[in-house]
Coordinates of C-alpha atoms in Angstrom, one line a residue:
X1 CA 39.6 -22.3 1.0
X2 CA 42.9 -23.1 -0.5
X3 CA 43.3 -26.0 2.0
X4 CA 40.0 -27.4 0.9
X5 CA 41.1 -27.4 -2.7
X6 CA 44.3 -29.3 -1.8
X7 CA 42.4 -31.8 0.3
X8 CA 39.8 -32.5 -2.4
X9 CA 42.6 -32.8 -5.0
X10 CA 44.4 -35.4 -2.8
X11 CA 41.2 -37.3 -2.2
X12 CA 40.5 -37.3 -6.0
X13 CA 43.9 -38.7 -6.8
X14 CA 43.5 -41.3 -4.0
X15 CA 40.2 -42.5 -5.5
X16 CA 41.7 -42.6 -9.0
X17 CA 44.6 -44.7 -7.8
X18 CA 42.2 -47.0 -5.8
X19 CA 40.1 -47.5 -9.0
X20 CA 43.3 -48.4 -11.0
X21 CA 44.6 -50.8 -8.3
X22 CA 41.2 -52.4 -7.8
X23 CA 40.9 -52.9 -11.6
X24 CA 44.3 -54.5 -11.9
X25 CA 43.8 -56.6 -8.8
X26 CA 40.5 -57.9 -10.0
X27 CA 41.8 -58.6 -13.5
X28 CA 44.6 -60.6 -12.0
X29 CA 42.3 -62.6 -9.7
X30 CA 39.5 -63.3 -12.1
X31 CA 40.9 -64.3 -15.5
X32 CA 41.3 -60.8 -16.9
X33 CA 37.7 -59.7 -16.4
X34 CA 36.9 -56.2 -15.2
X35 CA 34.5 -55.7 -12.3
X36 CA 32.7 -52.6 -13.6
X37 CA 30.6 -51.6 -10.5
X38 CA 33.6 -51.1 -8.2
X39 CA 35.9 -49.6 -10.8
X40 CA 33.3 -47.1 -12.0
X41 CA 32.2 -46.4 -8.5
X42 CA 35.6 -45.4 -7.3
X43 CA 36.5 -43.6 -10.5
X44 CA 33.2 -41.5 -10.3
X45 CA 33.9 -40.6 -6.7
X46 CA 37.3 -39.2 -7.9
X47 CA 35.5 -37.3 -10.7
X48 CA 33.1 -35.8 -8.2
X49 CA 36.0 -34.7 -6.0
X50 CA 37.7 -33.2 -9.0
X51 CA 34.5 -31.3 -9.9
X52 CA 34.1 -29.9 -6.4
X53 CA 37.8 -28.9 -6.3
X54 CA 37.4 -27.2 -9.7
X55 CA 34.3 -25.3 -8.5
X56 CA 36.2 -24.1 -5.4
X57 CA 39.1 -22.9 -7.7
X58 CA 36.6 -20.9 -9.7
X59 CA 35.0 -19.4 -6.6
X60 CA 38.4 -18.5 -5.2
X61 CA 39.4 -16.9 -8.4
X62 CA 36.0 -15.1 -8.7
X63 CA 36.2 -13.5 -5.3
X64 CA 39.8 -12.4 -6.0
X65 CA 41.5 -14.2 -3.1
X66 CA 40.4 -15.2 0.4
X67 CA 37.6 -13.4 2.1
X68 CA 37.8 -12.4 5.8
X69 CA 35.6 -15.4 6.8
X70 CA 38.2 -17.8 5.3
X71 CA 41.0 -16.6 7.4
X72 CA 41.6 -17.8 11.0
X73 CA 43.1 -14.4 12.1
X74 CA 40.3 -12.3 10.8
X75 CA 38.2 -10.1 13.1
X76 CA 34.4 -10.0 13.0
X77 CA 34.3 -6.4 11.7
X78 CA 36.4 -7.2 8.6
X79 CA 33.7 -9.3 7.0
X80 CA 30.9 -8.1 4.7
X81 CA 27.7 -7.8 6.8
X82 CA 25.4 -8.5 3.8
X83 CA 25.5 -12.2 3.2
X84 CA 22.4 -12.5 1.1
X85 CA 18.6 -12.4 1.4
X86 CA 16.9 -15.0 3.5
X87 CA 13.3 -15.2 4.5
X88 CA 12.9 -16.9 7.9
X89 CA 9.1 -16.8 7.8
X90 CA 8.8 -18.8 4.6
X91 CA 6.9 -22.0 4.6
X92 CA 7.6 -22.9 1.0
X93 CA 10.8 -25.0 1.7
X94 CA 8.7 -27.3 3.9
X95 CA 6.0 -27.6 1.2
X96 CA 8.8 -28.4 -1.3
X97 CA 10.1 -31.2 1.0
X98 CA 6.6 -32.6 1.2
X99 CA 6.1 -32.5 -2.6
X100 CA 9.5 -34.2 -3.2
X101 CA 8.6 -36.8 -0.6
X102 CA 5.4 -37.6 -2.5
X103 CA 7.4 -37.8 -5.7
X104 CA 10.0 -40.2 -4.3
X105 CA 7.4 -42.3 -2.5
X106 CA 5.7 -42.7 -5.9
X107 CA 8.9 -44.2 -7.3
X108 CA 8.9 -46.9 -4.7
X109 CA 5.2 -47.6 -4.4
X110 CA 2.0 -46.4 -5.9
X111 CA 2.6 -44.9 -9.3
X112 CA -0.6 -43.0 -9.3
X113 CA 1.1 -40.4 -7.0
X114 CA 3.5 -39.3 -9.8
X115 CA 1.1 -36.7 -11.4
X116 CA -0.1 -35.6 -7.9
X117 CA 3.5 -35.1 -6.8
X118 CA 4.5 -33.3 -10.0
X119 CA 1.5 -31.0 -9.7
X120 CA 2.4 -30.2 -6.1
X121 CA 6.0 -29.6 -7.1
X122 CA 5.0 -27.2 -9.8
X123 CA 2.6 -25.3 -7.5
X124 CA 5.2 -25.1 -4.7
X125 CA 8.0 -23.9 -7.0
X126 CA 5.8 -21.1 -8.5
X127 CA 4.8 -20.1 -5.0
X128 CA 8.3 -20.0 -3.7
X129 CA 9.6 -18.0 -6.7
X130 CA 6.8 -15.4 -6.5
X131 CA 6.8 -15.2 -2.7
X132 CA 7.9 -11.6 -2.7
X133 CA 5.6 -10.4 -5.5
X134 CA 2.3 -10.7 -3.6
X135 CA 0.8 -10.1 -0.1
X136 CA 2.4 -8.2 2.7
X137 CA 6.0 -8.7 1.5
X138 CA 5.5 -7.5 -2.1
X139 CA 8.0 -5.1 -3.6

């Protein structure tokens, strides 16, 4: 994990430098005007790399060092067997993808699909959240 943090930090610095060089180069070539699309695009990629690196620093600090899955010399038995709770039989993620597809399709085409997609999205989210509170799998 520490190598990922270093790599993302190097990439962020690279994009910050690219944004600065691009801005100076464009100002020198075009009468001192700034080309905002390229400058902001490269600077925002640097910001996103910085945010991801910061998140990884917080995760590394929160788990108190490296886990066994992060080390190359670790054995299979050293890791925690409980990785979380997953429901392989759930159909709700597929329904969520369909509802989001309808929503994004409505942005590009027929706008009457916006309330239909929003309604489907609300139904699917409620169904996915309350999946384990009804039926055969209720707790």
